[in-house]
Amino acid sequence: MVEPADRPSAAGQRLGAAESFGVSTLEPGMRPPVQPPGRKVSIRVQMLDDTQEVFHVSQRSPGKVLFDLICVHLNLVEGDYFGLEYQDQRKMTVWLDLLKPTLKQIRRPKNTILRFVVKFFPPDHTQLMEELTQYLFALQIKRDLACGNLICNDTSAALMVSHIIQSEIGDFDETQSWQHLLHNKYLPDQDAIRDKITDCHRKHVGQTPAESDYQLLEIARRLEMYGVRQHPAKDREGTKLSLAVAHTGVLVFQGYTKINAFNWSKIRKLSFKRKRFLIKLRADPTQNGHHDTLEFAMASRDCCKIFWKICVEYHAFFRLFEEPKAKPKPILFTRGSSFRFSGRTQKQIIDYVKDSDPKKVPFERKHSKIVSSSSMPHQSSSFRLQVPKESGMSMPIEDRPDSSRQVDLNSTQELPGATSTTNGFHDIPAGPGLDARQNHNGAGSVPNQQFLIPGSPAAEVSPLHLAANGAVNGTVVGVVAPSQLSPLTSPLLTDAGYVRNDEEEEARRKKCPTDKAYFIAKELLTTERTYLKDLQVITEVFQSVAEKDEEVFPASVRTLISSNYDPVHKFHQEFLKEVEQRLTQWESRSNAHIKGDHQRIADVLLKNIHGLRQLTAHLQKHSECLVELERVCRSSRKAEALCRELEQQRVCYLPLYMFLLRPLHRLLHYKLILERLCKHYPPTHDDFRDSRAALADITEMVLQLQGTMMKMENFQKLLELKKDLTGIENLAIPGREFIRLGCLSKLSGKGLQQRMFFLFSDSLVYTSRGMTPSNQFKVHGQLPLYGMTIRESEEEWGVPHSFTLFGQRQSMVVAASCAAEMERWLEDIRMAIDLAEQTNEPDMDLLSTSPSENKLLEDIGAEHESEEEQCGSRSSLERQAQRGNTTVHVCWHRNTSVSMVDFSIAVENQLSGNLLRKFKNSNGWQKLWVVFTNFSLFFYKSHQDDYPLASLPLLGYSVTIPSECENIHKDYVFKLHFKSHVYYFRSESEYTFERWMEVIRSATCSASRTLPSSRKDLY
């Protein structure tokens, strides 16, 4: 099917990929196209890395077959950005038509070399989902620079070449860099700026090849000549011009200066007549409805037709939602051209990569002399493709030898057992390498920055990922193959090795009490175990870190935290022992004669709540602990770094500051448990009186501490959002409240663009996801709420679920993903506007940006940026820890939103306990200890484990009961479903089944502000 020009090779071998059939870009999910019968001919294709490959196609096969073979050979998913160009018999460079037979276009295939190049240049390279695609784009930029097609000033040229060299030879070494520049030609006049190139290269220390690709594309996309292929023409006066086409429309150049641009929205029709190329513009209401027609003369009719075709394709690719349908052939006469765009549009590519899961096959960077995170042996890739879905190693994790549990992340071996699913997510079964970043003592470490690759295929959200190296700010981080590092981590645990016998399970259940009060008491026990583990993060883990470097954390802060958390921790240790003892007696059959005295739990609660009230003074001091710890981190970079390092440890599966709030949240849980007990017991029951007395005591404590709790929650949320945003200072100021965050599409001249919005009590901030290792969101702008008005504008703009925000300084049209989402945003924004109007005067400088970040807010298309500005665009992001696992990133990838009310409900609805888990196509049930908190399920092998093995973010999931056709013939089973991902969970009783359904629905269904809860109404 395919071979290099001078030696045989298997498909994909040139890029170090597995021998597979890959993915056809024009027919997603298909194998290599079936070719028509007949004699095959050999066609040579020059790739972007300057190698040549030979493909064998049938004489009658269309161009689409050849193009698909190339994409399959490269394992390229986003192939529709590329095309095949060649010189025809007229010595004119033309694109291969994918719908016409190849040999009718290439008359002499033996003497013709096709070039595989980038055809469509998107405005934002972050729209390229795959690292391989970004790498190929970088090769195209490199070629355009060398050929003199990408014209720019010396500063931009030097900076781009420095990134290319960084990706090829690694960190700066004066001798090596100088020799490399002598032997490689990157610019026509390279010698004149060689010193500038080396000076720029010095500043890229530690930058990976993927990061270099990202920075190269970031600079290139701002240049005026980015993606421009000039077509010579003349205007009516005979002035020499050039025409070009871009994602925005048709461009007019004089030399290398753009003198005019015609947006697609203004163009009514494009046509040509003989040598004349015609652009017909829409009527301008200010010019009395006159239709303008612009005329350009080109060298020949063929030149006009070539340019007209690429204009048609650009318009369809960037402006249409789907590939245009073929027109029916006329019976008698034909009029006009039948040419049409063939392939997926940009929207279809993005949707396909997001909604499916093309296999992320490793590839080799041909010119790179350093080990890239994507460079892995051919054998390991083959092994990965042979592993069936949802399969794993049958040996339990803890029984494996250390040699099989540890992986050197600096090696190039890929983790076996990694399989792909749909929707762009990775499911990583537990296997060798699960504890890849764990030493023999189980200590975690900060993730290797080498593998925090911006814009890599890893930048897609995964519903399930292995969590072996710890947690980053809220969700467990998984150890995956380096090229598959994901911003949303939660694993698909293997179902092999942990299958529980159904008969044993049924026998165990029959021995347990069936009273609902028993299961309420058991919920108290299971959640208390989780709560105690959370307290240990502060009393043991954090304090051990703080004591190691006493100069960083002042003694006053360490004393403040230990004196107010240690007594609480000690108290709950004793309380847990009493609850465990009572539950053991409740379940025991040996003391049946005195069972009535032990079938109760409220007396234990009442006794300990009296003891807990004596700790109120300590609980009130917890807000001061949070404020002081934040003050220390703000004033000391070393303290901030230590806290960030702590959050990277596996035991810290939530943001650190959230653990400081746990004691106050636990009071709410006691209150809800006692309310359920009081509702269950009749007034004559022995335990009813104690339940009611304990409920009265805990309610009084909650009311006493509720104000402090709400202020701390808002403060903690602002601090977490500050870590997720770049370009904002002083976010957590007195009086500012967080209200809602989530995805909306912003309407602009480029169409609908996904943006992340953050609604506060005084402003609305909109951002886009950064592709730096920090995964922070880059602020694009803000709208003060003072004086803002809203108008629904679906009919005006023809965009579903859209509304317009009219601010004092600017207006904006945004669209939600659905009607319900739009209603939530409208309700919250209107409420926030009312709050802002109550202030005395508008604050026009709500979220000030630092001078160094101001350049990030401007979408300068200029190449006139200075060298310092270009280098400074990275700011300090690469030095920060990766933040790809927060609720903000889940909302971004699941295209949803959450409010402060939702966070409050999630706090109240925490739950822990054993569940049996089953995959869609597996047979056995796997027993896991499951913790629900922070909109996610965290999976442990048992409640004694210190850190979770896996996590599953629930935003976007639906929870239902399995239907009859699913053949789940068990009681108390609920189903979690998100697109093609299906998981079944089985609980032990009707009460626990209802509780799990209740808390999971609270995470998957956004709450309304009108909920009858005084605590929620205050937000």
Tab-separated table of N, CA and C in Angstrom, residues 895-1008:
chain	number	residue	atom	x	y	z
A	895	ASN	N	-18.633	21.682	28.637
A	895	ASN	CA	-19.458	22.778	28.139
A	895	ASN	C	-20.664	23.029	29.037
A	896	THR	N	-20.411	23.213	30.315
A	896	THR	CA	-21.480	23.444	31.281
A	896	THR	C	-21.038	24.519	32.264
A	897	SER	N	-21.832	24.741	33.290
A	897	SER	CA	-21.497	25.759	34.280
A	897	SER	C	-21.926	25.298	35.659
A	898	VAL	N	-21.356	25.908	36.691
A	898	VAL	CA	-21.747	25.662	38.077
A	898	VAL	C	-21.784	26.989	38.813
A	899	SER	N	-22.637	27.066	39.791
A	899	SER	CA	-22.775	28.296	40.568
A	899	SER	C	-22.307	28.063	41.991
A	900	MET	N	-22.251	29.145	42.765
A	900	MET	CA	-21.890	29.013	44.164
A	900	MET	C	-22.950	28.207	44.909
A	901	VAL	N	-24.192	28.305	44.459
A	901	VAL	CA	-25.245	27.477	45.049
A	901	VAL	C	-24.935	26.005	44.841
A	902	ASP	N	-24.463	25.649	43.624
A	902	ASP	CA	-24.109	24.252	43.357
A	902	ASP	C	-22.968	23.788	44.255
A	903	PHE	N	-21.982	24.650	44.468
A	903	PHE	CA	-20.888	24.292	45.365
A	903	PHE	C	-21.404	24.076	46.783
A	904	SER	N	-22.346	24.915	47.215
A	904	SER	CA	-22.902	24.766	48.565
A	904	SER	C	-23.656	23.454	48.716
A	905	ILE	N	-24.417	23.098	47.691
A	905	ILE	CA	-25.160	21.830	47.735
A	905	ILE	C	-24.192	20.655	47.732
A	906	ALA	N	-23.122	20.766	46.933
A	906	ALA	CA	-22.130	19.687	46.896
A	906	ALA	C	-21.472	19.495	48.258
A	907	VAL	N	-21.264	20.595	48.992
A	907	VAL	CA	-20.688	20.511	50.338
A	907	VAL	C	-21.604	19.721	51.260
A	908	GLU	N	-22.897	19.986	51.169
A	908	GLU	CA	-23.843	19.308	52.049
A	908	GLU	C	-24.041	17.847	51.669
A	909	ASN	N	-23.853	17.508	50.398
A	909	ASN	CA	-24.180	16.168	49.907
A	909	ASN	C	-22.965	15.273	49.761
A	910	GLN	N	-22.023	15.364	50.664
A	910	GLN	CA	-20.883	14.455	50.612
A	910	GLN	C	-21.302	13.086	51.128
A	911	LEU	N	-20.727	12.051	50.527
A	911	LEU	CA	-21.121	10.687	50.874
A	911	LEU	C	-19.945	9.751	50.660
A	912	SER	N	-19.889	8.693	51.474
A	912	SER	CA	-18.840	7.676	51.348
A	912	SER	C	-19.465	6.312	51.563
A	913	GLY	N	-18.804	5.290	51.049
A	913	GLY	CA	-19.281	3.931	51.295
A	913	GLY	C	-18.810	2.971	50.223
A	914	ASN	N	-19.080	1.700	50.451
A	914	ASN	CA	-18.712	0.666	49.490
A	914	ASN	C	-19.778	0.564	48.402
A	915	LEU	N	-19.317	0.425	47.164
A	915	LEU	CA	-20.194	0.178	46.024
A	915	LEU	C	-19.569	-0.906	45.165
A	916	LEU	N	-20.414	-1.652	44.482
A	916	LEU	CA	-19.935	-2.584	43.473
A	916	LEU	C	-20.042	-1.899	42.124
A	917	ARG	N	-18.965	-1.979	41.340
A	917	ARG	CA	-18.922	-1.276	40.060
A	917	ARG	C	-18.782	-2.278	38.918
A	918	LYS	N	-19.487	-2.014	37.820
A	918	LYS	CA	-19.449	-2.896	36.659
A	918	LYS	C	-19.390	-2.058	35.395
A	919	PHE	N	-18.591	-2.495	34.435
A	919	PHE	CA	-18.537	-1.828	33.152
A	919	PHE	C	-19.664	-2.312	32.251
A	920	LYS	N	-19.795	-1.636	31.146
A	920	LYS	CA	-20.890	-1.950	30.233
A	920	LYS	C	-20.788	-3.375	29.691
A	921	ASN	N	-19.574	-3.813	29.363
A	921	ASN	CA	-19.414	-5.112	28.712
A	921	ASN	C	-18.712	-6.147	29.586
A	922	SER	N	-18.502	-5.835	30.870
A	922	SER	CA	-17.826	-6.801	31.743
A	922	SER	C	-18.865	-7.666	32.457
A	923	ASN	N	-18.382	-8.762	33.034
A	923	ASN	CA	-19.288	-9.720	33.679
A	923	ASN	C	-19.343	-9.543	35.189
A	924	GLY	N	-18.174	-9.427	35.837
A	924	GLY	CA	-18.137	-9.371	37.290
A	924	GLY	C	-18.333	-7.977	37.836
A	925	TRP	N	-18.586	-7.928	39.150
A	925	TRP	CA	-18.721	-6.664	39.867
A	925	TRP	C	-17.481	-6.463	40.725
A	926	GLN	N	-16.973	-5.265	40.737
A	926	GLN	CA	-15.760	-4.943	41.481
A	926	GLN	C	-16.128	-4.083	42.692
A	927	LYS	N	-15.673	-4.501	43.877
A	927	LYS	CA	-15.982	-3.764	45.098
A	927	LYS	C	-14.972	-2.641	45.295
A	928	LEU	N	-15.489	-1.421	45.505
A	928	LEU	CA	-14.646	-0.255	45.694
A	928	LEU	C	-15.175	0.587	46.838
A	929	TRP	N	-14.271	1.281	47.494
A	929	TRP	CA	-14.655	2.301	48.459
A	929	TRP	C	-14.763	3.612	47.684
A	930	VAL	N	-15.937	4.230	47.726
A	930	VAL	CA	-16.227	5.388	46.882
A	930	VAL	C	-16.533	6.595	47.762
A	931	VAL	N	-15.944	7.724	47.428
A	931	VAL	CA	-16.186	8.986	48.124
A	931	VAL	C	-16.735	9.984	47.113
A	932	PHE	N	-17.873	10.583	47.434
A	932	PHE	CA	-18.421	11.643	46.591
A	932	PHE	C	-18.164	12.996	47.249
A	933	THR	N	-17.469	13.874	46.537
A	933	THR	CA	-17.240	15.236	47.002
A	933	THR	C	-16.761	16.068	45.830
A	934	ASN	N	-17.021	17.356	45.871
A	934	ASN	CA	-16.517	18.299	44.870
A	934	ASN	C	-16.898	17.886	43.450
A	935	PHE	N	-18.140	17.446	43.250
A	935	PHE	CA	-18.689	17.065	41.942
A	935	PHE	C	-17.984	15.856	41.335
A	936	SER	N	-17.342	15.041	42.148
A	936	SER	CA	-16.599	13.905	41.609
A	936	SER	C	-16.755	12.691	42.507
A	937	LEU	N	-16.592	11.518	41.903
A	937	LEU	CA	-16.473	10.269	42.641
A	937	LEU	C	-14.991	9.901	42.706
A	938	PHE	N	-14.524	9.591	43.907
A	938	PHE	CA	-13.136	9.167	44.110
A	938	PHE	C	-13.158	7.700	44.542
A	939	PHE	N	-12.332	6.890	43.877
A	939	PHE	CA	-12.364	5.450	44.082
A	939	PHE	C	-11.131	4.976	44.860
A	940	TYR	N	-11.370	4.176	45.891
A	940	TYR	CA	-10.321	3.559	46.700
A	940	TYR	C	-10.551	2.046	46.706
A	941	LYS	N	-9.488	1.326	46.985
A	941	LYS	CA	-9.683	-0.123	47.128
A	941	LYS	C	-10.380	-0.429	48.451
A	942	SER	N	-10.030	0.308	49.508
A	942	SER	CA	-10.694	0.144	50.802
A	942	SER	C	-10.627	1.471	51.536
A	943	HIS	N	-11.364	1.579	52.631
A	943	HIS	CA	-11.408	2.847	53.352
A	943	HIS	C	-10.106	3.131	54.096
A	944	GLN	N	-9.232	2.114	54.217
A	944	GLN	CA	-7.948	2.368	54.881
A	944	GLN	C	-6.941	3.072	53.977
A	945	ASP	N	-7.197	3.100	52.668
A	945	ASP	CA	-6.236	3.716	51.744
A	945	ASP	C	-6.088	5.200	52.032
A	946	ASP	N	-4.862	5.697	51.884
A	946	ASP	CA	-4.591	7.104	52.159
A	946	ASP	C	-4.934	8.016	50.991
A	947	TYR	N	-4.979	7.478	49.791
A	947	TYR	CA	-5.245	8.321	48.630
A	947	TYR	C	-6.068	7.517	47.621
A	948	PRO	N	-6.817	8.207	46.785
A	948	PRO	CA	-7.666	7.500	45.814
A	948	PRO	C	-6.861	6.946	44.652
A	949	LEU	N	-7.359	5.843	44.108
A	949	LEU	CA	-6.755	5.273	42.914
A	949	LEU	C	-7.274	5.940	41.656
A	950	ALA	N	-8.462	6.509	41.724
A	950	ALA	CA	-9.102	7.028	40.528
A	950	ALA	C	-10.171	8.033	40.908
A	951	SER	N	-10.604	8.802	39.914
A	951	SER	CA	-11.704	9.729	40.151
A	951	SER	C	-12.529	9.884	38.896
A	952	LEU	N	-13.757	10.288	39.057
A	952	LEU	CA	-14.681	10.465	37.943
A	952	LEU	C	-15.441	11.774	38.121
A	953	PRO	N	-15.096	12.829	37.384
A	953	PRO	CA	-15.879	14.075	37.446
A	953	PRO	C	-17.277	13.834	36.905
A	954	LEU	N	-18.300	14.262	37.639
A	954	LEU	CA	-19.681	13.920	37.308
A	954	LEU	C	-20.406	14.998	36.524
A	955	LEU	N	-19.845	16.190	36.410
A	955	LEU	CA	-20.533	17.245	35.659
A	955	LEU	C	-20.753	16.772	34.225
A	956	GLY	N	-21.985	16.854	33.763
A	956	GLY	CA	-22.318	16.393	32.423
A	956	GLY	C	-22.848	14.983	32.373
A	957	TYR	N	-22.620	14.189	33.415
A	957	TYR	CA	-23.145	12.832	33.456
A	957	TYR	C	-24.635	12.848	33.802
A	958	SER	N	-25.322	11.790	33.405
A	958	SER	CA	-26.702	11.589	33.834
A	958	SER	C	-26.760	10.316	34.661
A	959	VAL	N	-27.611	10.296	35.682
A	959	VAL	CA	-27.770	9.126	36.543
A	959	VAL	C	-29.194	8.612	36.386
A	960	THR	N	-29.317	7.349	36.022
A	960	THR	CA	-30.624	6.728	35.780
A	960	THR	C	-30.621	5.312	36.338
A	961	ILE	N	-31.747	4.648	36.157
A	961	ILE	CA	-31.876	3.236	36.527
A	961	ILE	C	-31.766	2.403	35.256
A	962	PRO	N	-31.000	1.321	35.253
A	962	PRO	CA	-30.857	0.523	34.026
A	962	PRO	C	-32.197	0.006	33.529
A	963	SER	N	-32.326	-0.057	32.224
A	963	SER	CA	-33.552	-0.582	31.619
A	963	SER	C	-33.471	-2.104	31.527
A	964	GLU	N	-34.590	-2.714	31.183
A	964	GLU	CA	-34.638	-4.170	31.098
A	964	GLU	C	-33.674	-4.708	30.039
A	965	CYS	N	-33.542	-3.985	28.928
A	965	CYS	CA	-32.714	-4.492	27.832
A	965	CYS	C	-31.231	-4.526	28.175
A	966	GLU	N	-30.838	-3.900	29.280
A	966	GLU	CA	-29.428	-3.890	29.657
A	966	GLU	C	-29.034	-5.120	30.469
A	967	ASN	N	-30.011	-5.941	30.826
A	967	ASN	CA	-29.749	-7.235	31.488
A	967	ASN	C	-28.962	-7.098	32.782
A	968	ILE	N	-29.302	-6.105	33.578
A	968	ILE	CA	-28.701	-5.963	34.909
A	968	ILE	C	-29.732	-6.476	35.909
A	969	HIS	N	-29.687	-7.734	36.176
A	969	HIS	CA	-30.713	-8.369	37.005
A	969	HIS	C	-30.293	-8.362	38.465
A	970	LYS	N	-30.076	-7.175	39.003
A	970	LYS	CA	-29.699	-7.003	40.394
A	970	LYS	C	-30.510	-5.855	40.982
A	971	ASP	N	-30.636	-5.884	42.308
A	971	ASP	CA	-31.344	-4.804	42.992
A	971	ASP	C	-30.392	-3.649	43.284
A	972	TYR	N	-30.984	-2.456	43.429
A	972	TYR	CA	-30.281	-1.261	43.901
A	972	TYR	C	-29.099	-0.893	42.989
A	973	VAL	N	-29.329	-0.947	41.695
A	973	VAL	CA	-28.297	-0.601	40.726
A	973	VAL	C	-28.667	0.725	40.069
A	974	PHE	N	-27.707	1.628	39.976
A	974	PHE	CA	-27.907	2.857	39.205
A	974	PHE	C	-26.833	2.968	38.146
A	975	LYS	N	-27.128	3.742	37.135
A	975	LYS	CA	-26.291	3.818	35.934
A	975	LYS	C	-25.800	5.247	35.724
A	976	LEU	N	-24.504	5.393	35.505
A	976	LEU	CA	-23.920	6.683	35.154
A	976	LEU	C	-23.593	6.666	33.667
A	977	HIS	N	-24.030	7.712	32.965
A	977	HIS	CA	-23.897	7.715	31.516
A	977	HIS	C	-23.455	9.082	31.036
A	978	PHE	N	-22.399	9.097	30.212
A	978	PHE	CA	-21.945	10.323	29.557
A	978	PHE	C	-21.475	9.956	28.159
A	979	LYS	N	-22.247	10.357	27.159
A	979	LYS	CA	-21.976	10.020	25.767
A	979	LYS	C	-21.822	8.498	25.647
A	980	SER	N	-20.653	8.014	25.282
A	980	SER	CA	-20.502	6.562	25.105
A	980	SER	C	-20.016	5.857	26.355
A	981	HIS	N	-19.830	6.592	27.457
A	981	HIS	CA	-19.309	6.006	28.694
A	981	HIS	C	-20.471	5.598	29.597
A	982	VAL	N	-20.475	4.334	29.964
A	982	VAL	CA	-21.542	3.794	30.809
A	982	VAL	C	-20.912	3.021	31.955
A	983	TYR	N	-21.357	3.304	33.178
A	983	TYR	CA	-20.880	2.597	34.372
A	983	TYR	C	-22.080	2.249	35.240
A	984	TYR	N	-22.060	1.041	35.782
A	984	TYR	CA	-23.123	0.595	36.681
A	984	TYR	C	-22.563	0.495	38.094
A	985	PHE	N	-23.338	0.961	39.061
A	985	PHE	CA	-22.947	0.887	40.467
A	985	PHE	C	-24.084	0.247	41.249
A	986	ARG	N	-23.692	-0.605	42.185
A	986	ARG	CA	-24.673	-1.387	42.940
A	986	ARG	C	-24.471	-1.131	44.422
A	987	SER	N	-25.538	-0.732	45.100
A	987	SER	CA	-25.472	-0.442	46.532
A	987	SER	C	-26.075	-1.598	47.324
A	988	GLU	N	-25.949	-1.503	48.651
A	988	GLU	CA	-26.303	-2.654	49.488
A	988	GLU	C	-27.731	-2.623	49.983
A	989	SER	N	-28.416	-1.487	49.893
A	989	SER	CA	-29.780	-1.405	50.430
A	989	SER	C	-30.547	-0.325	49.684
A	990	GLU	N	-31.838	-0.306	49.914
A	990	GLU	CA	-32.684	0.696	49.278
A	990	GLU	C	-32.312	2.101	49.761
A	991	TYR	N	-32.000	2.218	51.052
A	991	TYR	CA	-31.644	3.535	51.597
A	991	TYR	C	-30.353	4.055	50.958
A	992	THR	N	-29.304	3.218	50.902
A	992	THR	CA	-28.046	3.677	50.310
A	992	THR	C	-28.212	3.948	48.814
A	993	PHE	N	-29.039	3.154	48.140
A	993	PHE	CA	-29.313	3.395	46.727
A	993	PHE	C	-29.933	4.780	46.522
A	994	GLU	N	-30.923	5.107	47.336
A	994	GLU	CA	-31.579	6.418	47.217
A	994	GLU	C	-30.619	7.557	47.553
A	995	ARG	N	-29.751	7.354	48.551
A	995	ARG	CA	-28.798	8.395	48.925
A	995	ARG	C	-27.783	8.652	47.804
A	996	TRP	N	-27.257	7.597	47.202
A	996	TRP	CA	-26.299	7.790	46.115
A	996	TRP	C	-26.969	8.469	44.919
A	997	MET	N	-28.179	8.071	44.625
A	997	MET	CA	-28.900	8.726	43.526
A	997	MET	C	-29.111	10.212	43.836
A	998	GLU	N	-29.422	10.513	45.084
A	998	GLU	CA	-29.691	11.902	45.491
A	998	GLU	C	-28.441	12.774	45.359
A	999	VAL	N	-27.318	12.290	45.899
A	999	VAL	CA	-26.122	13.137	45.892
A	999	VAL	C	-25.533	13.262	44.488
A	1000	ILE	N	-25.627	12.205	43.686
A	1000	ILE	CA	-25.076	12.294	42.331
A	1000	ILE	C	-25.931	13.215	41.472
A	1001	ARG	N	-27.235	13.164	41.654
A	1001	ARG	CA	-28.092	14.097	40.917
A	1001	ARG	C	-27.800	15.544	41.298
A	1002	SER	N	-27.415	15.753	42.546
A	1002	SER	CA	-27.084	17.119	42.959
A	1002	SER	C	-25.860	17.638	42.221
A	1003	ALA	N	-24.968	16.726	41.777
A	1003	ALA	CA	-23.763	17.140	41.051
A	1003	ALA	C	-24.003	17.231	39.559
A	1004	THR	N	-24.949	16.449	39.042
A	1004	THR	CA	-25.174	16.426	37.600
A	1004	THR	C	-26.255	17.390	37.161
A	1005	CYS	N	-27.080	17.882	38.084
A	1005	CYS	CA	-28.146	18.820	37.738
A	1005	CYS	C	-27.892	20.129	38.466
A	1006	SER	N	-27.710	21.203	37.705
A	1006	SER	CA	-27.440	22.506	38.308
A	1006	SER	C	-28.657	22.996	39.054
A	1007	ALA	N	-28.411	23.601	40.222
A	1007	ALA	CA	-29.507	24.033	41.088
A	1007	ALA	C	-29.997	25.415	40.710
A	1008	SER	N	-31.232	25.682	41.057
A	1008	SER	CA	-31.803	27.007	40.850
A	1008	SER	C	-31.597	27.841	42.098
